[in-house]
């Protein structure tokens, strides 16, 4: 089993690249943002509580997302590997994920970190808002808040994984296909090292 974290700020292309990666490598895609949006669509109490935080650009509590990931890991015992997208977003989430994977006798194989400058991120989110229907994309103040939360709470997650030499930085500006090729090259290399 090979597990991957696709890491990077909001708007760095994690969702777009995840779709291509799951098709190529048949990973089980675990996006906490998608899981939360599905709770919102079903109007569950968890979804309603999460929506008010997401609309402000704030993070949903660690216990909530860790619980969702724990359930998803239990429900998918026979997969090739997991692609985590938008999770972990805090050091506490990263520590919880390490424990959950350890319990399942597996671990993170690589953390691929998409590098995109801040102004490019804002312009991508503005464009995405035109088609995504995501209320958290539409307002520039919320976008700035998400980037602020990213710098403060999420960036330290990269250092957590740097300790075990798992982080590979990838240029996230360029064509979708070129970025996908860069990601695939690293994944192939890391997979061959892990067998
Ligand atoms: P995303 O689709 O990954 O951009 O996530 C959209 C929003 O969902 C974020 O701005 C957060 O409010 C919430 N969210 C998604 N994943 C997490 C997470 N791992 N921890 C806390 N909040 C999350």
PDB file of C-alpha atoms and ligand atoms in Angstrom:
ATOM      1  CA  UNK A   1       0.000   0.000   0.000  1.00  0.00           C
ATOM      2  CA  UNK A   2       1.337   3.440  -0.956  1.00  0.00           C
ATOM      3  CA  UNK A   3      -0.221   6.520   0.640  1.00  0.00           C
ATOM      4  CA  UNK A   4       0.258  10.030  -0.591  1.00  0.00           C
ATOM      5  CA  UNK A   5      -0.506  13.511   0.688  1.00  0.00           C
ATOM      6  CA  UNK A   6      -1.079  16.173  -1.937  1.00  0.00           C
ATOM      7  CA  UNK A   7      -0.146  19.326  -0.061  1.00  0.00           C
ATOM      8  CA  UNK A   8      -0.361  23.017  -0.873  1.00  0.00           C
ATOM      9  CA  UNK A   9      -2.338  26.214  -0.291  1.00  0.00           C
ATOM     10  CA  UNK A  10      -5.966  26.679  -1.357  1.00  0.00           C
ATOM     11  CA  UNK A  11      -6.012  27.151  -5.130  1.00  0.00           C
ATOM     12  CA  UNK A  12      -2.729  25.310  -5.730  1.00  0.00           C
ATOM     13  CA  UNK A  13      -4.389  22.661  -7.926  1.00  0.00           C
ATOM     14  CA  UNK A  14      -4.755  19.786  -5.445  1.00  0.00           C
ATOM     15  CA  UNK A  15      -8.286  18.929  -6.592  1.00  0.00           C
ATOM     16  CA  UNK A  16      -7.424  19.031 -10.316  1.00  0.00           C
ATOM     17  CA  UNK A  17      -4.294  16.930  -9.919  1.00  0.00           C
ATOM     18  CA  UNK A  18      -6.007  14.505  -7.516  1.00  0.00           C
ATOM     19  CA  UNK A  19      -8.562  13.624 -10.172  1.00  0.00           C
ATOM     20  CA  UNK A  20      -5.819  12.726 -12.639  1.00  0.00           C
ATOM     21  CA  UNK A  21      -3.756  10.850 -10.050  1.00  0.00           C
ATOM     22  CA  UNK A  22      -6.620   8.660  -8.855  1.00  0.00           C
ATOM     23  CA  UNK A  23      -7.387   7.733 -12.431  1.00  0.00           C
ATOM     24  CA  UNK A  24      -3.773   6.763 -13.153  1.00  0.00           C
ATOM     25  CA  UNK A  25      -2.827   5.065  -9.864  1.00  0.00           C
ATOM     26  CA  UNK A  26      -6.277   3.922  -8.629  1.00  0.00           C
ATOM     27  CA  UNK A  27      -5.727   5.492  -5.222  1.00  0.00           C
ATOM     28  CA  UNK A  28      -8.715   5.975  -2.944  1.00  0.00           C
ATOM     29  CA  UNK A  29      -9.217   9.765  -2.938  1.00  0.00           C
ATOM     30  CA  UNK A  30      -9.892  11.257   0.498  1.00  0.00           C
ATOM     31  CA  UNK A  31     -10.649  14.977   0.308  1.00  0.00           C
ATOM     32  CA  UNK A  32     -11.947  16.358   3.597  1.00  0.00           C
ATOM     33  CA  UNK A  33     -13.300  19.409   1.696  1.00  0.00           C
ATOM     34  CA  UNK A  34     -15.366  17.105  -0.565  1.00  0.00           C
ATOM     35  CA  UNK A  35     -16.533  15.019   2.410  1.00  0.00           C
ATOM     36  CA  UNK A  36     -17.637  18.195   4.205  1.00  0.00           C
ATOM     37  CA  UNK A  37     -19.411  19.563   1.094  1.00  0.00           C
ATOM     38  CA  UNK A  38     -21.267  16.254   0.844  1.00  0.00           C
ATOM     39  CA  UNK A  39     -22.412  16.630   4.488  1.00  0.00           C
ATOM     40  CA  UNK A  40     -23.607  20.154   3.613  1.00  0.00           C
ATOM     41  CA  UNK A  41     -25.499  18.894   0.544  1.00  0.00           C
ATOM     42  CA  UNK A  42     -27.238  16.301   2.730  1.00  0.00           C
ATOM     43  CA  UNK A  43     -27.976  19.027   5.299  1.00  0.00           C
ATOM     44  CA  UNK A  44     -26.676  16.955   8.201  1.00  0.00           C
ATOM     45  CA  UNK A  45     -26.056  18.689  11.564  1.00  0.00           C
ATOM     46  CA  UNK A  46     -22.287  18.204  11.016  1.00  0.00           C
ATOM     47  CA  UNK A  47     -22.606  19.793   7.569  1.00  0.00           C
ATOM     48  CA  UNK A  48     -24.552  22.782   8.861  1.00  0.00           C
ATOM     49  CA  UNK A  49     -21.998  23.435  11.584  1.00  0.00           C
ATOM     50  CA  UNK A  50     -19.100  23.038   9.145  1.00  0.00           C
ATOM     51  CA  UNK A  51     -20.688  25.359   6.567  1.00  0.00           C
ATOM     52  CA  UNK A  52     -20.644  28.396   8.822  1.00  0.00           C
ATOM     53  CA  UNK A  53     -16.891  27.914   9.445  1.00  0.00           C
ATOM     54  CA  UNK A  54     -16.084  27.125   5.796  1.00  0.00           C
ATOM     55  CA  UNK A  55     -17.961  30.234   4.611  1.00  0.00           C
ATOM     56  CA  UNK A  56     -15.722  32.331   6.850  1.00  0.00           C
ATOM     57  CA  UNK A  57     -12.535  30.655   5.601  1.00  0.00           C
ATOM     58  CA  UNK A  58     -11.908  29.018   8.966  1.00  0.00           C
ATOM     59  CA  UNK A  59     -10.981  25.419   9.679  1.00  0.00           C
ATOM     60  CA  UNK A  60     -13.482  22.850  10.883  1.00  0.00           C
ATOM     61  CA  UNK A  61     -12.440  21.382  14.295  1.00  0.00           C
ATOM     62  CA  UNK A  62      -9.717  18.714  14.202  1.00  0.00           C
ATOM     63  CA  UNK A  63     -11.950  16.075  15.901  1.00  0.00           C
ATOM     64  CA  UNK A  64     -14.524  16.390  13.116  1.00  0.00           C
ATOM     65  CA  UNK A  65     -12.139  15.827  10.197  1.00  0.00           C
ATOM     66  CA  UNK A  66     -10.074  13.201  12.025  1.00  0.00           C
ATOM     67  CA  UNK A  67     -13.318  11.300  12.713  1.00  0.00           C
ATOM     68  CA  UNK A  68     -14.277  11.464   9.026  1.00  0.00           C
ATOM     69  CA  UNK A  69     -10.846  10.188   7.955  1.00  0.00           C
ATOM     70  CA  UNK A  70     -10.887   7.411  10.552  1.00  0.00           C
ATOM     71  CA  UNK A  71     -14.282   6.215   9.268  1.00  0.00           C
ATOM     72  CA  UNK A  72     -13.080   6.358   5.650  1.00  0.00           C
ATOM     73  CA  UNK A  73      -9.924   4.352   6.461  1.00  0.00           C
ATOM     74  CA  UNK A  74     -12.017   1.671   8.161  1.00  0.00           C
ATOM     75  CA  UNK A  75     -14.429   1.532   5.225  1.00  0.00           C
ATOM     76  CA  UNK A  76     -11.654   1.048   2.631  1.00  0.00           C
ATOM     77  CA  UNK A  77      -9.408  -1.731   3.879  1.00  0.00           C
ATOM     78  CA  UNK A  78      -8.616  -3.249   0.475  1.00  0.00           C
ATOM     79  CA  UNK A  79      -7.387  -0.299  -1.555  1.00  0.00           C
ATOM     80  CA  UNK A  80      -4.033   0.248  -3.342  1.00  0.00           C
ATOM     81  CA  UNK A  81      -3.405   3.309  -1.246  1.00  0.00           C
ATOM     82  CA  UNK A  82      -4.951   6.603  -0.179  1.00  0.00           C
ATOM     83  CA  UNK A  83      -4.517  10.024  -1.696  1.00  0.00           C
ATOM     84  CA  UNK A  84      -5.123  12.604   1.029  1.00  0.00           C
ATOM     85  CA  UNK A  85      -6.187  15.973  -0.391  1.00  0.00           C
ATOM     86  CA  UNK A  86      -6.760  18.950   1.927  1.00  0.00           C
ATOM     87  CA  UNK A  87      -5.888  16.777   4.933  1.00  0.00           C
ATOM     88  CA  UNK A  88      -3.963  17.022   7.247  1.00  0.00           C
ATOM     89  CA  UNK A  89      -4.336  20.781   7.674  1.00  0.00           C
ATOM     90  CA  UNK A  90      -2.942  21.095  11.223  1.00  0.00           C
ATOM     91  CA  UNK A  91      -0.083  19.408  13.066  1.00  0.00           C
ATOM     92  CA  UNK A  92      -2.645  17.726  15.363  1.00  0.00           C
ATOM     93  CA  UNK A  93      -4.335  16.219  12.288  1.00  0.00           C
ATOM     94  CA  UNK A  94      -0.957  15.010  10.972  1.00  0.00           C
ATOM     95  CA  UNK A  95      -0.160  13.342  14.301  1.00  0.00           C
ATOM     96  CA  UNK A  96      -3.592  11.697  14.371  1.00  0.00           C
ATOM     97  CA  UNK A  97      -3.138  10.470  10.789  1.00  0.00           C
ATOM     98  CA  UNK A  98       0.257   8.961  11.625  1.00  0.00           C
ATOM     99  CA  UNK A  99      -1.369   7.034  14.483  1.00  0.00           C
ATOM    100  CA  UNK A 100      -4.321   5.853  12.382  1.00  0.00           C
ATOM    101  CA  UNK A 101      -2.013   4.635   9.600  1.00  0.00           C
ATOM    102  CA  UNK A 102       0.333   3.024  12.082  1.00  0.00           C
ATOM    103  CA  UNK A 103      -2.622   1.183  13.587  1.00  0.00           C
ATOM    104  CA  UNK A 104      -3.394  -0.120  10.085  1.00  0.00           C
ATOM    105  CA  UNK A 105       0.292  -1.113   9.624  1.00  0.00           C
ATOM    106  CA  UNK A 106       0.938   1.435   6.900  1.00  0.00           C
ATOM    107  CA  UNK A 107       2.367   4.960   6.587  1.00  0.00           C
ATOM    108  CA  UNK A 108       2.721   8.005   4.344  1.00  0.00           C
ATOM    109  CA  UNK A 109       4.970   7.310   1.336  1.00  0.00           C
ATOM    110  CA  UNK A 110       5.347  10.901   0.156  1.00  0.00           C
ATOM    111  CA  UNK A 111       4.076  14.429   0.665  1.00  0.00           C
ATOM    112  CA  UNK A 112       3.975  16.268  -2.654  1.00  0.00           C
ATOM    113  CA  UNK A 113       3.961  20.007  -2.008  1.00  0.00           C
ATOM    114  CA  UNK A 114       2.616  22.203  -4.838  1.00  0.00           C
ATOM    115  CA  UNK A 115       4.391  25.571  -4.922  1.00  0.00           C
ATOM    116  CA  UNK A 116       2.289  28.484  -6.236  1.00  0.00           C
ATOM    117  CA  UNK A 117       2.799  32.228  -5.531  1.00  0.00           C
ATOM    118  CA  UNK A 118       0.074  33.988  -3.510  1.00  0.00           C
ATOM    119  CA  UNK A 119      -1.204  36.363  -6.222  1.00  0.00           C
ATOM    120  CA  UNK A 120      -1.634  33.420  -8.615  1.00  0.00           C
ATOM    121  CA  UNK A 121      -3.631  31.587  -5.904  1.00  0.00           C
ATOM    122  CA  UNK A 122      -6.049  34.514  -5.523  1.00  0.00           C
ATOM    123  CA  UNK A 123      -6.596  34.817  -9.256  1.00  0.00           C
ATOM    124  CA  UNK A 124      -7.220  31.061  -9.559  1.00  0.00           C
ATOM    125  CA  UNK A 125      -9.782  31.188  -6.731  1.00  0.00           C
ATOM    126  CA  UNK A 126     -11.529  34.163  -8.394  1.00  0.00           C
ATOM    127  CA  UNK A 127     -11.754  32.142 -11.621  1.00  0.00           C
ATOM    128  CA  UNK A 128     -12.854  28.970  -9.837  1.00  0.00           C
ATOM    129  CA  UNK A 129     -15.680  30.929  -8.142  1.00  0.00           C
ATOM    130  CA  UNK A 130     -17.244  31.526 -11.577  1.00  0.00           C
ATOM    131  CA  UNK A 131     -17.907  27.804 -12.055  1.00  0.00           C
ATOM    132  CA  UNK A 132     -17.489  25.989  -8.724  1.00  0.00           C
ATOM    133  CA  UNK A 133     -20.514  27.451  -6.965  1.00  0.00           C
ATOM    134  CA  UNK A 134     -18.347  27.424  -3.831  1.00  0.00           C
ATOM    135  CA  UNK A 135     -19.372  30.236  -1.508  1.00  0.00           C
ATOM    136  CA  UNK A 136     -15.868  30.266   0.022  1.00  0.00           C
ATOM    137  CA  UNK A 137     -14.330  31.093  -3.387  1.00  0.00           C
ATOM    138  CA  UNK A 138     -16.575  34.046  -4.178  1.00  0.00           C
ATOM    139  CA  UNK A 139     -15.398  36.618  -1.637  1.00  0.00           C
ATOM    140  CA  UNK A 140     -11.867  37.985  -1.759  1.00  0.00           C
ATOM    141  CA  UNK A 141     -11.822  38.611   2.017  1.00  0.00           C
ATOM    142  CA  UNK A 142     -12.620  34.936   2.608  1.00  0.00           C
ATOM    143  CA  UNK A 143      -9.893  33.909   0.160  1.00  0.00           C
ATOM    144  CA  UNK A 144      -7.352  36.040   2.031  1.00  0.00           C
ATOM    145  CA  UNK A 145      -8.548  34.539   5.320  1.00  0.00           C
ATOM    146  CA  UNK A 146      -8.050  31.005   3.937  1.00  0.00           C
ATOM    147  CA  UNK A 147      -4.496  31.894   2.902  1.00  0.00           C
ATOM    148  CA  UNK A 148      -3.832  33.384   6.338  1.00  0.00           C
ATOM    149  CA  UNK A 149      -5.147  30.233   8.062  1.00  0.00           C
ATOM    150  CA  UNK A 150      -3.028  28.159   5.667  1.00  0.00           C
ATOM    151  CA  UNK A 151       0.177  30.054   6.581  1.00  0.00           C
ATOM    152  CA  UNK A 152      -0.529  29.926  10.288  1.00  0.00           C
ATOM    153  CA  UNK A 153      -2.001  26.435  10.818  1.00  0.00           C
ATOM    154  CA  UNK A 154      -1.272  24.322   7.753  1.00  0.00           C
ATOM    155  CA  UNK A 155       2.245  25.254   6.648  1.00  0.00           C
ATOM    156  CA  UNK A 156       3.729  23.726   9.853  1.00  0.00           C
ATOM    157  CA  UNK A 157       2.382  20.348   8.640  1.00  0.00           C
ATOM    158  CA  UNK A 158       5.112  20.361   5.960  1.00  0.00           C
ATOM    159  CA  UNK A 159       7.744  20.596   8.702  1.00  0.00           C
ATOM    160  CA  UNK A 160       6.138  17.672  10.499  1.00  0.00           C
ATOM    161  CA  UNK A 161       6.792  15.483   7.443  1.00  0.00           C
ATOM    162  CA  UNK A 162      10.184  17.050   6.652  1.00  0.00           C
ATOM    163  CA  UNK A 163      11.449  15.396   9.848  1.00  0.00           C
ATOM    164  CA  UNK A 164      11.029  12.028   8.138  1.00  0.00           C
ATOM    165  CA  UNK A 165      12.254  13.332   4.763  1.00  0.00           C
ATOM    166  CA  UNK A 166       8.921  12.761   3.027  1.00  0.00           C
ATOM    167  CA  UNK A 167       8.336  16.173   1.453  1.00  0.00           C
ATOM    168  CA  UNK A 168       9.015  16.816  -2.241  1.00  0.00           C
ATOM    169  CA  UNK A 169       8.381  20.337  -3.546  1.00  0.00           C
ATOM    170  CA  UNK A 170       6.834  20.556  -7.009  1.00  0.00           C
ATOM    171  CA  UNK A 171       6.472  23.650  -9.197  1.00  0.00           C
ATOM    172  CA  UNK A 172       2.693  24.203  -9.263  1.00  0.00           C
ATOM    173  CA  UNK A 173       2.635  26.843 -12.016  1.00  0.00           C
ATOM    174  CA  UNK A 174       2.447  25.691 -15.626  1.00  0.00           C
ATOM    175  CA  UNK A 175       0.172  23.453 -17.637  1.00  0.00           C
ATOM    176  CA  UNK A 176      -1.979  20.895 -15.809  1.00  0.00           C
ATOM    177  CA  UNK A 177      -0.322  18.121 -17.843  1.00  0.00           C
ATOM    178  CA  UNK A 178       3.240  19.255 -17.101  1.00  0.00           C
ATOM    179  CA  UNK A 179       2.511  19.432 -13.368  1.00  0.00           C
ATOM    180  CA  UNK A 180       0.865  15.994 -13.566  1.00  0.00           C
ATOM    181  CA  UNK A 181       3.998  14.607 -15.251  1.00  0.00           C
ATOM    182  CA  UNK A 182       6.207  16.040 -12.480  1.00  0.00           C
ATOM    183  CA  UNK A 183       3.959  14.493  -9.813  1.00  0.00           C
ATOM    184  CA  UNK A 184       3.855  11.119 -11.585  1.00  0.00           C
ATOM    185  CA  UNK A 185       7.651  11.008 -11.930  1.00  0.00           C
ATOM    186  CA  UNK A 186       8.102  11.471  -8.181  1.00  0.00           C
ATOM    187  CA  UNK A 187       5.337   8.977  -7.314  1.00  0.00           C
ATOM    188  CA  UNK A 188       6.863   6.311  -9.587  1.00  0.00           C
ATOM    189  CA  UNK A 189      10.254   6.873  -7.968  1.00  0.00           C
ATOM    190  CA  UNK A 190       8.919   6.771  -4.409  1.00  0.00           C
ATOM    191  CA  UNK A 191       6.783   3.691  -5.157  1.00  0.00           C
ATOM    192  CA  UNK A 192       9.761   1.815  -6.558  1.00  0.00           C
ATOM    193  CA  UNK A 193      11.767   2.693  -3.435  1.00  0.00           C
ATOM    194  CA  UNK A 194       8.989   1.497  -1.139  1.00  0.00           C
ATOM    195  CA  UNK A 195       8.825  -2.080  -2.479  1.00  0.00           C
TER     196      UNK A 195
HETATM  197  P1  LIG B   1     -10.954  22.512   0.494  1.00  0.00           P
HETATM  198  O1  LIG B   1     -11.993  21.960  -0.402  1.00  0.00           O
HETATM  199  O2  LIG B   1      -9.877  21.512   0.830  1.00  0.00           O
HETATM  200  O3  LIG B   1     -10.389  23.824   0.008  1.00  0.00           O
HETATM  201  O4  LIG B   1     -11.670  22.827   1.896  1.00  0.00           O
HETATM  202  C1  LIG B   1     -12.715  23.797   1.988  1.00  0.00           C
HETATM  203  C2  LIG B   1     -12.936  24.159   3.453  1.00  0.00           C
HETATM  204  O5  LIG B   1     -13.324  22.994   4.192  1.00  0.00           O
HETATM  205  C3  LIG B   1     -11.722  24.688   4.183  1.00  0.00           C
HETATM  206  O6  LIG B   1     -11.519  26.086   3.984  1.00  0.00           O
HETATM  207  C4  LIG B   1     -12.082  24.367   5.631  1.00  0.00           C
HETATM  208  O7  LIG B   1     -13.041  25.262   6.136  1.00  0.00           O
HETATM  209  C5  LIG B   1     -12.757  23.015   5.494  1.00  0.00           C
HETATM  210  N1  LIG B   1     -11.769  21.906   5.577  1.00  0.00           N
HETATM  211  C6  LIG B   1     -11.417  21.040   4.579  1.00  0.00           C
HETATM  212  N2  LIG B   1     -10.492  20.159   4.996  1.00  0.00           N
HETATM  213  C7  LIG B   1     -10.238  20.485   6.295  1.00  0.00           C
HETATM  214  C8  LIG B   1      -9.348  19.980   7.278  1.00  0.00           C
HETATM  215  N3  LIG B   1      -8.513  18.945   7.012  1.00  0.00           N
HETATM  216  N4  LIG B   1      -9.352  20.561   8.504  1.00  0.00           N
HETATM  217  C9  LIG B   1     -10.183  21.568   8.800  1.00  0.00           C
HETATM  218  N5  LIG B   1     -11.023  22.133   7.923  1.00  0.00           N
HETATM  219  C10 LIG B   1     -11.071  21.592   6.675  1.00  0.00           C
END
